[in-house]
PDB file of C-alpha atoms in Angstrom:
ATOM      1  CA  UNK J   1      -2.146 -22.735  42.120  1.00 46.00           C
ATOM      2  CA  UNK J   2      -3.376 -24.866  39.208  1.00 46.00           C
ATOM      3  CA  UNK J   3      -6.750 -23.077  39.389  1.00 44.00           C
ATOM      4  CA  UNK J   4      -5.094 -19.669  39.034  1.00 49.00           C
ATOM      5  CA  UNK J   5      -2.993 -20.945  36.120  1.00 43.00           C
ATOM      6  CA  UNK J   6      -6.115 -22.288  34.403  1.00 46.00           C
ATOM      7  CA  UNK J   7      -7.920 -18.960  34.839  1.00 47.00           C
ATOM      8  CA  UNK J   8      -4.951 -17.040  33.424  1.00 46.00           C
ATOM      9  CA  UNK J   9      -4.786 -19.434  30.480  1.00 44.00           C
ATOM     10  CA  UNK J  10      -8.515 -18.944  29.793  1.00 45.00           C
ATOM     11  CA  UNK J  11      -8.101 -15.162  29.908  1.00 45.00           C
ATOM     12  CA  UNK J  12      -5.217 -15.302  27.436  1.00 39.00           C
ATOM     13  CA  UNK J  13      -7.207 -17.537  25.075  1.00 38.00           C
ATOM     14  CA  UNK J  14     -10.266 -15.263  25.344  1.00 41.00           C
ATOM     15  CA  UNK J  15      -8.192 -12.194  24.588  1.00 40.00           C
ATOM     16  CA  UNK J  16      -6.498 -13.898  21.655  1.00 38.00           C
ATOM     17  CA  UNK J  17      -9.845 -14.967  20.191  1.00 42.00           C
ATOM     18  CA  UNK J  18     -11.039 -11.362  19.935  1.00 45.00           C
ATOM     19  CA  UNK J  19      -9.955 -10.031  16.554  1.00 51.00           C
ATOM     20  CA  UNK J  20      -9.714  -6.242  16.654  1.00 60.00           C
ATOM     21  CA  UNK J  21     -11.463  -4.616  13.669  1.00 64.00           C
ATOM     22  CA  UNK J  22      -9.302  -3.079  10.975  1.00 76.00           C
ATOM     23  CA  UNK J  23      -9.360   0.624  10.107  1.00 78.00           C
ATOM     24  CA  UNK J  24     -11.652  -0.211   7.172  1.00 82.00           C
ATOM     25  CA  UNK J  25     -14.090  -1.961   9.499  1.00 81.00           C
ATOM     26  CA  UNK J  26     -14.103   1.004  11.901  1.00 80.00           C
ATOM     27  CA  UNK J  27     -14.843   3.392   9.041  1.00 85.00           C
ATOM     28  CA  UNK J  28     -17.530   1.014   7.748  1.00 86.00           C
ATOM     29  CA  UNK J  29     -19.243   0.874  11.151  1.00 86.00           C
ATOM     30  CA  UNK J  30     -19.210   4.667  11.358  1.00 87.00           C
ATOM     31  CA  UNK J  31     -20.690   4.931   7.849  1.00 87.00           C
ATOM     32  CA  UNK J  32     -23.482   2.478   8.651  1.00 88.00           C
ATOM     33  CA  UNK J  33     -24.397   4.398  11.816  1.00 89.00           C
ATOM     34  CA  UNK J  34     -24.392   7.681   9.890  1.00 88.00           C
ATOM     35  CA  UNK J  35     -26.566   6.496   6.972  1.00 91.00           C
ATOM     36  CA  UNK J  36     -29.172   4.985   9.308  1.00 89.00           C
ATOM     37  CA  UNK J  37     -29.291   8.197  11.334  1.00 88.00           C
ATOM     38  CA  UNK J  38     -29.533  10.674   8.442  1.00 89.00           C
ATOM     39  CA  UNK J  39     -32.496   8.819   6.944  1.00 91.00           C
ATOM     40  CA  UNK J  40     -34.615   9.824   9.927  1.00 89.00           C
ATOM     41  CA  UNK J  41     -33.059  13.241  10.626  1.00 88.00           C
ATOM     42  CA  UNK J  42     -32.962  14.613   7.049  1.00 91.00           C
ATOM     43  CA  UNK J  43     -36.256  16.594   7.204  1.00 92.00           C
ATOM     44  CA  UNK J  44     -34.817  18.769   9.986  1.00 88.00           C
ATOM     45  CA  UNK J  45     -31.799  19.482   7.779  1.00 87.00           C
ATOM     46  CA  UNK J  46     -34.072  20.583   4.920  1.00 90.00           C
ATOM     47  CA  UNK J  47     -35.948  22.987   7.218  1.00 91.00           C
ATOM     48  CA  UNK J  48     -32.667  24.319   8.666  1.00 86.00           C
ATOM     49  CA  UNK J  49     -31.252  24.974   5.185  1.00 86.00           C
ATOM     50  CA  UNK J  50     -34.361  26.857   4.021  1.00 89.00           C
ATOM     51  CA  UNK J  51     -34.245  29.074   7.133  1.00 89.00           C
ATOM     52  CA  UNK J  52     -30.569  29.855   6.610  1.00 82.00           C
ATOM     53  CA  UNK J  53     -30.849  30.896   2.954  1.00 82.00           C
ATOM     54  CA  UNK J  54     -34.092  32.884   3.163  1.00 83.00           C
ATOM     55  CA  UNK J  55     -35.182  35.638   5.552  1.00 82.00           C
ATOM     56  CA  UNK J  56     -38.779  34.740   4.634  1.00 86.00           C
ATOM     57  CA  UNK J  57     -38.363  31.225   5.984  1.00 88.00           C
ATOM     58  CA  UNK J  58     -36.330  32.658   8.871  1.00 84.00           C
ATOM     59  CA  UNK J  59     -39.325  34.761   9.909  1.00 87.00           C
ATOM     60  CA  UNK J  60     -41.624  31.733   9.766  1.00 90.00           C
ATOM     61  CA  UNK J  61     -39.494  29.717  12.171  1.00 87.00           C
ATOM     62  CA  UNK J  62     -39.142  25.971  12.254  1.00 89.00           C
ATOM     63  CA  UNK J  63     -42.829  25.043  12.506  1.00 91.00           C
ATOM     64  CA  UNK J  64     -43.914  27.629   9.929  1.00 93.00           C
ATOM     65  CA  UNK J  65     -41.232  26.581   7.456  1.00 93.00           C
ATOM     66  CA  UNK J  66     -42.179  22.917   7.804  1.00 93.00           C
ATOM     67  CA  UNK J  67     -45.841  23.760   7.223  1.00 94.00           C
ATOM     68  CA  UNK J  68     -45.051  25.877   4.148  1.00 93.00           C
ATOM     69  CA  UNK J  69     -42.814  23.208   2.587  1.00 93.00           C
ATOM     70  CA  UNK J  70     -45.388  20.479   3.127  1.00 94.00           C
ATOM     71  CA  UNK J  71     -48.235  22.666   1.852  1.00 93.00           C
ATOM     72  CA  UNK J  72     -46.483  23.896  -1.287  1.00 90.00           C
ATOM     73  CA  UNK J  73     -44.291  20.924  -2.188  1.00 91.00           C
ATOM     74  CA  UNK J  74     -45.700  17.910  -0.367  1.00 92.00           C
ATOM     75  CA  UNK J  75     -44.380  15.771   2.484  1.00 93.00           C
ATOM     76  CA  UNK J  76     -41.777  14.129   0.229  1.00 91.00           C
ATOM     77  CA  UNK J  77     -40.052  17.529  -0.130  1.00 91.00           C
ATOM     78  CA  UNK J  78     -38.750  17.106   3.420  1.00 93.00           C
ATOM     79  CA  UNK J  79     -36.519  14.336   2.049  1.00 92.00           C
ATOM     80  CA  UNK J  80     -35.151  16.339  -0.889  1.00 89.00           C
ATOM     81  CA  UNK J  81     -31.514  15.483  -1.411  1.00 88.00           C
ATOM     82  CA  UNK J  82     -31.555  12.457   0.888  1.00 91.00           C
ATOM     83  CA  UNK J  83     -29.710  10.357  -1.737  1.00 89.00           C
ATOM     84  CA  UNK J  84     -26.889  12.910  -1.772  1.00 89.00           C
ATOM     85  CA  UNK J  85     -27.015  12.912   2.035  1.00 89.00           C
ATOM     86  CA  UNK J  86     -26.481   9.125   2.069  1.00 92.00           C
ATOM     87  CA  UNK J  87     -23.392   9.497  -0.113  1.00 89.00           C
ATOM     88  CA  UNK J  88     -22.144  12.372   2.019  1.00 88.00           C
ATOM     89  CA  UNK J  89     -22.526  10.369   5.241  1.00 89.00           C
ATOM     90  CA  UNK J  90     -20.878   7.323   3.636  1.00 90.00           C
ATOM     91  CA  UNK J  91     -17.797   9.407   2.890  1.00 88.00           C
ATOM     92  CA  UNK J  92     -17.648  12.324   5.339  1.00 88.00           C
ATOM     93  CA  UNK J  93     -19.086  10.905   8.553  1.00 87.00           C
ATOM     94  CA  UNK J  94     -17.603   7.437   8.116  1.00 90.00           C
ATOM     95  CA  UNK J  95     -14.140   9.042   8.118  1.00 91.00           C
ATOM     96  CA  UNK J  96     -14.670  11.642  10.857  1.00 89.00           C
ATOM     97  CA  UNK J  97     -16.040   9.015  13.259  1.00 88.00           C
ATOM     98  CA  UNK J  98     -13.993   6.034  12.127  1.00 88.00           C
ATOM     99  CA  UNK J  99     -10.674   7.922  12.188  1.00 91.00           C
ATOM    100  CA  UNK J 100     -11.180   9.518  15.608  1.00 91.00           C
ATOM    101  CA  UNK J 101      -9.596   6.746  17.656  1.00 87.00           C
ATOM    102  CA  UNK J 102      -6.582   6.281  15.308  1.00 89.00           C
ATOM    103  CA  UNK J 103      -6.093  10.079  15.386  1.00 92.00           C
ATOM    104  CA  UNK J 104      -6.194  10.025  19.197  1.00 91.00           C
ATOM    105  CA  UNK J 105      -3.359   7.519  19.210  1.00 90.00           C
ATOM    106  CA  UNK J 106      -1.453   9.639  16.681  1.00 91.00           C
ATOM    107  CA  UNK J 107      -1.790  12.649  18.994  1.00 92.00           C
ATOM    108  CA  UNK J 108      -0.355  10.657  21.914  1.00 90.00           C
ATOM    109  CA  UNK J 109      -3.544   9.608  23.742  1.00 88.00           C
ATOM    110  CA  UNK J 110      -2.136   6.264  24.859  1.00 83.00           C
ATOM    111  CA  UNK J 111      -3.118   6.390  28.555  1.00 86.00           C
ATOM    112  CA  UNK J 112      -5.524   8.325  30.837  1.00 84.00           C
ATOM    113  CA  UNK J 113      -2.618  10.513  31.950  1.00 85.00           C
ATOM    114  CA  UNK J 114      -1.695  11.573  28.408  1.00 89.00           C
ATOM    115  CA  UNK J 115      -5.286  11.912  27.152  1.00 89.00           C
ATOM    116  CA  UNK J 116      -6.141  15.604  27.563  1.00 92.00           C
ATOM    117  CA  UNK J 117      -9.209  17.491  26.316  1.00 92.00           C
ATOM    118  CA  UNK J 118      -7.019  19.447  23.871  1.00 93.00           C
ATOM    119  CA  UNK J 119      -5.630  16.248  22.337  1.00 94.00           C
ATOM    120  CA  UNK J 120      -9.156  14.854  21.992  1.00 93.00           C
ATOM    121  CA  UNK J 121     -10.256  18.083  20.277  1.00 95.00           C
ATOM    122  CA  UNK J 122      -7.263  18.004  17.915  1.00 95.00           C
ATOM    123  CA  UNK J 123      -7.904  14.335  17.076  1.00 95.00           C
ATOM    124  CA  UNK J 124     -11.558  15.056  16.335  1.00 94.00           C
ATOM    125  CA  UNK J 125     -10.608  18.101  14.244  1.00 95.00           C
ATOM    126  CA  UNK J 126      -8.083  16.139  12.176  1.00 95.00           C
ATOM    127  CA  UNK J 127     -10.616  13.369  11.483  1.00 94.00           C
ATOM    128  CA  UNK J 128     -13.254  15.981  10.609  1.00 93.00           C
ATOM    129  CA  UNK J 129     -10.953  17.771   8.136  1.00 94.00           C
ATOM    130  CA  UNK J 130     -10.127  14.516   6.308  1.00 93.00           C
ATOM    131  CA  UNK J 131     -13.794  13.567   6.157  1.00 92.00           C
ATOM    132  CA  UNK J 132     -14.910  16.963   4.828  1.00 92.00           C
ATOM    133  CA  UNK J 133     -12.459  16.811   1.913  1.00 91.00           C
ATOM    134  CA  UNK J 134     -13.931  13.462   0.859  1.00 90.00           C
ATOM    135  CA  UNK J 135     -17.553  14.478   1.368  1.00 90.00           C
ATOM    136  CA  UNK J 136     -17.592  18.055   0.007  1.00 90.00           C
ATOM    137  CA  UNK J 137     -18.932  17.221  -3.512  1.00 91.00           C
ATOM    138  CA  UNK J 138     -21.931  15.387  -2.019  1.00 90.00           C
ATOM    139  CA  UNK J 139     -22.403  18.200   0.521  1.00 86.00           C
ATOM    140  CA  UNK J 140     -22.695  20.752  -2.312  1.00 88.00           C
ATOM    141  CA  UNK J 141     -25.234  18.587  -4.160  1.00 90.00           C
ATOM    142  CA  UNK J 142     -27.225  17.918  -0.992  1.00 87.00           C
ATOM    143  CA  UNK J 143     -27.405  21.618  -0.081  1.00 84.00           C
ATOM    144  CA  UNK J 144     -28.563  22.627  -3.568  1.00 85.00           C
ATOM    145  CA  UNK J 145     -31.202  19.903  -3.684  1.00 87.00           C
ATOM    146  CA  UNK J 146     -32.559  20.755  -0.240  1.00 86.00           C
ATOM    147  CA  UNK J 147     -32.750  24.470  -1.089  1.00 82.00           C
ATOM    148  CA  UNK J 148     -34.574  23.976  -4.402  1.00 81.00           C
ATOM    149  CA  UNK J 149     -38.282  24.769  -4.328  1.00 80.00           C
ATOM    150  CA  UNK J 150     -40.923  23.188  -6.528  1.00 76.00           C
ATOM    151  CA  UNK J 151     -40.333  19.836  -8.239  1.00 74.00           C
ATOM    152  CA  UNK J 152     -37.541  17.829  -6.666  1.00 72.00           C
ATOM    153  CA  UNK J 153     -34.281  18.109  -8.585  1.00 75.00           C
ATOM    154  CA  UNK J 154     -32.453  14.860  -9.330  1.00 84.00           C
ATOM    155  CA  UNK J 155     -28.941  14.378  -8.054  1.00 88.00           C
ATOM    156  CA  UNK J 156     -27.569  13.575 -11.512  1.00 89.00           C
ATOM    157  CA  UNK J 157     -29.329  16.599 -13.032  1.00 89.00           C
ATOM    158  CA  UNK J 158     -27.957  18.891 -10.326  1.00 88.00           C
ATOM    159  CA  UNK J 159     -24.479  17.440 -10.804  1.00 91.00           C
ATOM    160  CA  UNK J 160     -24.617  17.871 -14.593  1.00 91.00           C
ATOM    161  CA  UNK J 161     -25.712  21.503 -14.306  1.00 89.00           C
ATOM    162  CA  UNK J 162     -22.987  22.265 -11.785  1.00 88.00           C
ATOM    163  CA  UNK J 163     -20.333  20.524 -13.912  1.00 91.00           C
ATOM    164  CA  UNK J 164     -21.425  22.346 -17.077  1.00 90.00           C
ATOM    165  CA  UNK J 165     -21.353  25.809 -15.489  1.00 88.00           C
ATOM    166  CA  UNK J 166     -18.483  25.550 -13.007  1.00 87.00           C
ATOM    167  CA  UNK J 167     -16.528  22.414 -13.742  1.00 90.00           C
ATOM    168  CA  UNK J 168     -14.933  20.252 -11.037  1.00 90.00           C
ATOM    169  CA  UNK J 169     -14.293  23.380  -8.921  1.00 88.00           C
ATOM    170  CA  UNK J 170     -18.051  23.724  -8.434  1.00 87.00           C
ATOM    171  CA  UNK J 171     -18.135  20.530  -6.393  1.00 90.00           C
ATOM    172  CA  UNK J 172     -15.568  22.012  -4.020  1.00 88.00           C
ATOM    173  CA  UNK J 173     -17.363  25.321  -3.557  1.00 82.00           C
ATOM    174  CA  UNK J 174     -17.203  26.291   0.105  1.00 78.00           C
ATOM    175  CA  UNK J 175     -14.410  23.788   0.818  1.00 87.00           C
ATOM    176  CA  UNK J 176     -12.580  26.279   3.079  1.00 84.00           C
ATOM    177  CA  UNK J 177     -15.607  26.925   5.284  1.00 80.00           C
ATOM    178  CA  UNK J 178     -16.578  23.249   5.169  1.00 84.00           C
ATOM    179  CA  UNK J 179     -13.179  22.116   6.458  1.00 90.00           C
ATOM    180  CA  UNK J 180     -13.262  24.784   9.188  1.00 87.00           C
ATOM    181  CA  UNK J 181     -16.813  23.735  10.115  1.00 84.00           C
ATOM    182  CA  UNK J 182     -15.891  20.045  10.143  1.00 89.00           C
ATOM    183  CA  UNK J 183     -12.853  20.663  12.337  1.00 93.00           C
ATOM    184  CA  UNK J 184     -14.835  22.689  14.892  1.00 91.00           C
ATOM    185  CA  UNK J 185     -17.828  20.339  14.708  1.00 89.00           C
ATOM    186  CA  UNK J 186     -15.969  17.062  15.047  1.00 93.00           C
ATOM    187  CA  UNK J 187     -13.446  18.457  17.499  1.00 94.00           C
ATOM    188  CA  UNK J 188     -16.266  19.692  19.747  1.00 94.00           C
ATOM    189  CA  UNK J 189     -18.395  16.593  19.213  1.00 92.00           C
ATOM    190  CA  UNK J 190     -15.812  13.931  19.954  1.00 92.00           C
ATOM    191  CA  UNK J 191     -13.925  15.821  22.677  1.00 93.00           C
ATOM    192  CA  UNK J 192     -17.119  16.785  24.544  1.00 94.00           C
ATOM    193  CA  UNK J 193     -18.567  13.286  24.114  1.00 93.00           C
ATOM    194  CA  UNK J 194     -15.354  11.688  25.358  1.00 90.00           C
ATOM    195  CA  UNK J 195     -15.094  14.146  28.265  1.00 92.00           C
ATOM    196  CA  UNK J 196     -18.778  13.905  29.176  1.00 93.00           C
ATOM    197  CA  UNK J 197     -18.554  10.115  29.353  1.00 92.00           C
ATOM    198  CA  UNK J 198     -15.890  10.424  32.031  1.00 91.00           C
ATOM    199  CA  UNK J 199     -18.108  12.775  34.066  1.00 93.00           C
ATOM    200  CA  UNK J 200     -21.218  10.579  33.681  1.00 94.00           C
ATOM    201  CA  UNK J 201     -19.286   7.411  34.555  1.00 94.00           C
ATOM    202  CA  UNK J 202     -17.765   8.972  37.683  1.00 93.00           C
ATOM    203  CA  UNK J 203     -21.152  10.408  38.737  1.00 93.00           C
ATOM    204  CA  UNK J 204     -23.347   7.369  38.106  1.00 93.00           C
ATOM    205  CA  UNK J 205     -20.851   4.527  38.512  1.00 93.00           C
ATOM    206  CA  UNK J 206     -22.118   2.979  35.274  1.00 93.00           C
ATOM    207  CA  UNK J 207     -19.670   1.527  32.725  1.00 91.00           C
ATOM    208  CA  UNK J 208     -18.759   3.376  29.498  1.00 89.00           C
ATOM    209  CA  UNK J 209     -20.606   0.703  27.523  1.00 86.00           C
ATOM    210  CA  UNK J 210     -23.916   1.597  29.217  1.00 90.00           C
ATOM    211  CA  UNK J 211     -26.608   2.991  26.899  1.00 90.00           C
ATOM    212  CA  UNK J 212     -27.513   5.575  29.553  1.00 92.00           C
ATOM    213  CA  UNK J 213     -23.921   6.839  29.667  1.00 93.00           C
ATOM    214  CA  UNK J 214     -23.716   6.995  25.874  1.00 91.00           C
ATOM    215  CA  UNK J 215     -27.094   8.752  25.568  1.00 91.00           C
ATOM    216  CA  UNK J 216     -26.381  11.452  28.174  1.00 92.00           C
ATOM    217  CA  UNK J 217     -22.875  12.081  26.833  1.00 93.00           C
ATOM    218  CA  UNK J 218     -24.034  12.352  23.217  1.00 91.00           C
ATOM    219  CA  UNK J 219     -26.882  14.724  24.141  1.00 89.00           C
ATOM    220  CA  UNK J 220     -24.410  17.004  25.953  1.00 91.00           C
ATOM    221  CA  UNK J 221     -22.042  16.975  22.984  1.00 92.00           C
ATOM    222  CA  UNK J 222     -24.915  17.913  20.646  1.00 89.00           C
ATOM    223  CA  UNK J 223     -25.633  21.135  22.561  1.00 90.00           C
ATOM    224  CA  UNK J 224     -22.017  22.322  22.634  1.00 92.00           C
ATOM    225  CA  UNK J 225     -21.650  21.459  18.942  1.00 89.00           C
ATOM    226  CA  UNK J 226     -24.564  23.748  18.073  1.00 89.00           C
ATOM    227  CA  UNK J 227     -23.023  26.662  19.978  1.00 90.00           C
ATOM    228  CA  UNK J 228     -19.670  26.422  18.215  1.00 90.00           C
ATOM    229  CA  UNK J 229     -20.736  25.297  14.743  1.00 87.00           C
ATOM    230  CA  UNK J 230     -23.737  27.544  13.930  1.00 89.00           C
ATOM    231  CA  UNK J 231     -21.700  30.430  12.397  1.00 90.00           C
ATOM    232  CA  UNK J 232     -19.626  28.018  10.285  1.00 86.00           C
ATOM    233  CA  UNK J 233     -22.798  26.222   9.202  1.00 84.00           C
ATOM    234  CA  UNK J 234     -24.410  29.488   8.081  1.00 87.00           C
ATOM    235  CA  UNK J 235     -21.348  30.505   6.039  1.00 88.00           C
ATOM    236  CA  UNK J 236     -21.008  27.058   4.479  1.00 81.00           C
ATOM    237  CA  UNK J 237     -24.696  26.983   3.492  1.00 82.00           C
ATOM    238  CA  UNK J 238     -24.548  30.447   1.904  1.00 86.00           C
ATOM    239  CA  UNK J 239     -21.391  29.573  -0.069  1.00 84.00           C
ATOM    240  CA  UNK J 240     -22.698  26.233  -1.299  1.00 78.00           C
ATOM    241  CA  UNK J 241     -26.113  27.596  -2.257  1.00 79.00           C
ATOM    242  CA  UNK J 242     -24.846  30.387  -4.518  1.00 79.00           C
ATOM    243  CA  UNK J 243     -26.417  30.304  -8.018  1.00 77.00           C
ATOM    244  CA  UNK J 244     -24.545  28.032 -10.419  1.00 68.00           C
ATOM    245  CA  UNK J 245     -23.944  30.955 -12.796  1.00 72.00           C
ATOM    246  CA  UNK J 246     -23.127  33.653 -10.213  1.00 73.00           C
ATOM    247  CA  UNK J 247     -20.753  34.318  -7.350  1.00 79.00           C
ATOM    248  CA  UNK J 248     -22.098  36.393  -4.447  1.00 85.00           C
ATOM    249  CA  UNK J 249     -19.292  35.587  -2.011  1.00 87.00           C
ATOM    250  CA  UNK J 250     -15.595  35.201  -2.877  1.00 85.00           C
ATOM    251  CA  UNK J 251     -14.672  32.965   0.057  1.00 85.00           C
ATOM    252  CA  UNK J 252     -15.558  32.169   3.666  1.00 85.00           C
ATOM    253  CA  UNK J 253     -14.042  35.398   5.039  1.00 89.00           C
ATOM    254  CA  UNK J 254     -15.901  37.517   2.469  1.00 91.00           C
ATOM    255  CA  UNK J 255     -19.149  35.700   3.267  1.00 91.00           C
ATOM    256  CA  UNK J 256     -18.647  36.250   7.013  1.00 93.00           C
ATOM    257  CA  UNK J 257     -18.002  39.991   6.582  1.00 94.00           C
ATOM    258  CA  UNK J 258     -20.969  40.521   4.240  1.00 93.00           C
ATOM    259  CA  UNK J 259     -23.371  38.675   6.553  1.00 92.00           C
ATOM    260  CA  UNK J 260     -22.230  40.647   9.604  1.00 94.00           C
ATOM    261  CA  UNK J 261     -22.280  43.980   7.716  1.00 93.00           C
ATOM    262  CA  UNK J 262     -25.577  43.562   5.850  1.00 92.00           C
ATOM    263  CA  UNK J 263     -27.622  41.399   8.224  1.00 91.00           C
ATOM    264  CA  UNK J 264     -26.008  41.732  11.649  1.00 92.00           C
ATOM    265  CA  UNK J 265     -23.788  39.340  13.642  1.00 92.00           C
ATOM    266  CA  UNK J 266     -26.718  37.448  15.182  1.00 90.00           C
ATOM    267  CA  UNK J 267     -27.597  36.228  11.673  1.00 90.00           C
ATOM    268  CA  UNK J 268     -24.669  33.830  12.049  1.00 90.00           C
ATOM    269  CA  UNK J 269     -26.776  31.975  14.614  1.00 89.00           C
ATOM    270  CA  UNK J 270     -29.996  32.098  12.573  1.00 86.00           C
ATOM    271  CA  UNK J 271     -31.521  28.653  12.619  1.00 80.00           C
ATOM    272  CA  UNK J 272     -29.966  27.779  16.005  1.00 85.00           C
ATOM    273  CA  UNK J 273     -33.072  25.840  17.122  1.00 84.00           C
ATOM    274  CA  UNK J 274     -33.366  23.703  13.961  1.00 81.00           C
ATOM    275  CA  UNK J 275     -29.600  23.115  14.006  1.00 82.00           C
ATOM    276  CA  UNK J 276     -29.816  21.973  17.625  1.00 85.00           C
ATOM    277  CA  UNK J 277     -32.949  19.957  16.796  1.00 81.00           C
ATOM    278  CA  UNK J 278     -30.880  18.212  14.147  1.00 77.00           C
ATOM    279  CA  UNK J 279     -27.611  17.873  16.076  1.00 82.00           C
ATOM    280  CA  UNK J 280     -29.160  16.555  19.300  1.00 84.00           C
ATOM    281  CA  UNK J 281     -30.871  13.456  17.809  1.00 84.00           C
ATOM    282  CA  UNK J 282     -28.242  13.023  15.087  1.00 83.00           C
ATOM    283  CA  UNK J 283     -25.348  13.002  17.540  1.00 86.00           C
ATOM    284  CA  UNK J 284     -27.175  10.788  20.013  1.00 88.00           C
ATOM    285  CA  UNK J 285     -28.419   8.175  17.528  1.00 87.00           C
ATOM    286  CA  UNK J 286     -25.192   8.213  15.511  1.00 87.00           C
ATOM    287  CA  UNK J 287     -22.848   7.735  18.460  1.00 88.00           C
ATOM    288  CA  UNK J 288     -25.042   5.178  20.239  1.00 88.00           C
ATOM    289  CA  UNK J 289     -25.324   3.044  17.064  1.00 87.00           C
ATOM    290  CA  UNK J 290     -21.581   3.434  16.453  1.00 87.00           C
ATOM    291  CA  UNK J 291     -20.778   2.368  20.020  1.00 87.00           C
ATOM    292  CA  UNK J 292     -23.104  -0.634  19.795  1.00 86.00           C
ATOM    293  CA  UNK J 293     -21.523  -1.724  16.499  1.00 84.00           C
ATOM    294  CA  UNK J 294     -18.087  -1.388  18.090  1.00 82.00           C
ATOM    295  CA  UNK J 295     -19.260  -3.656  20.908  1.00 82.00           C
ATOM    296  CA  UNK J 296     -20.530  -6.254  18.437  1.00 81.00           C
ATOM    297  CA  UNK J 297     -17.138  -6.187  16.703  1.00 77.00           C
ATOM    298  CA  UNK J 298     -15.328  -6.799  19.965  1.00 76.00           C
ATOM    299  CA  UNK J 299     -14.043  -3.248  20.474  1.00 77.00           C
ATOM    300  CA  UNK J 300     -14.063  -1.369  23.730  1.00 78.00           C
ATOM    301  CA  UNK J 301     -16.272   1.715  24.162  1.00 76.00           C
ATOM    302  CA  UNK J 302     -14.783   5.090  23.198  1.00 77.00           C
TER     303      UNK J 302
END
């Protein structure tokens, strides 16, 4: 009797000693995971962007585009815009990952019975939309810097040119397609990751905190993300990469119609392989680091 009481008392004390991280800490952990990840994955993003904006690069494919960039501009060109990417991840990804769990609670995911795939998708979409609004200015700068050929453009120089020619509105170019992309991307990513973890856990018997479970679940989510996000990614890239002194597309719908009419519907999935090549490692590394940081902070696995 006294032994059981002592054990219960120890459990209560142990639980009380674990301080749950605040919302700011969750967002900070997500941002740290994102910045570390993008540093290594950025070259794939540069190659993907070049393929999407140019049929010449599209014909070369991923390997040919990489070779051409390195030959004409040097190896460092593969990291063009990485400083803008760091700022984008610090704002956009920190919010879309860090706000996922609070959004799940807001959508009523308080128990296994009430946690449906649709609610997970909606929670991920809501977090993605909030993150994209915060990160859009850095996304525009990053896209322009990655697409520029020749000498690397500075972030401040690109920002000054954009501000001079388009004003504040220039930093929110493509905001409609970016929010739509972020909602589909994060909704797919977090819902599929969350769902896949349940399948992997039930199949293998491993706990959710296992690195194997996290790796397999994140890799699965990366594939489904590529399938759903590719068209939105193409439209967003085209809108953001318009010349600073010209307007080729009026909005996301106009861009979609012009691409389909002039280049064919399959163009929306141009760059699928580089997008997947980016999403697969990005999603895996990002989520695994995020989960490990959550563990260090005393939080349970997603």
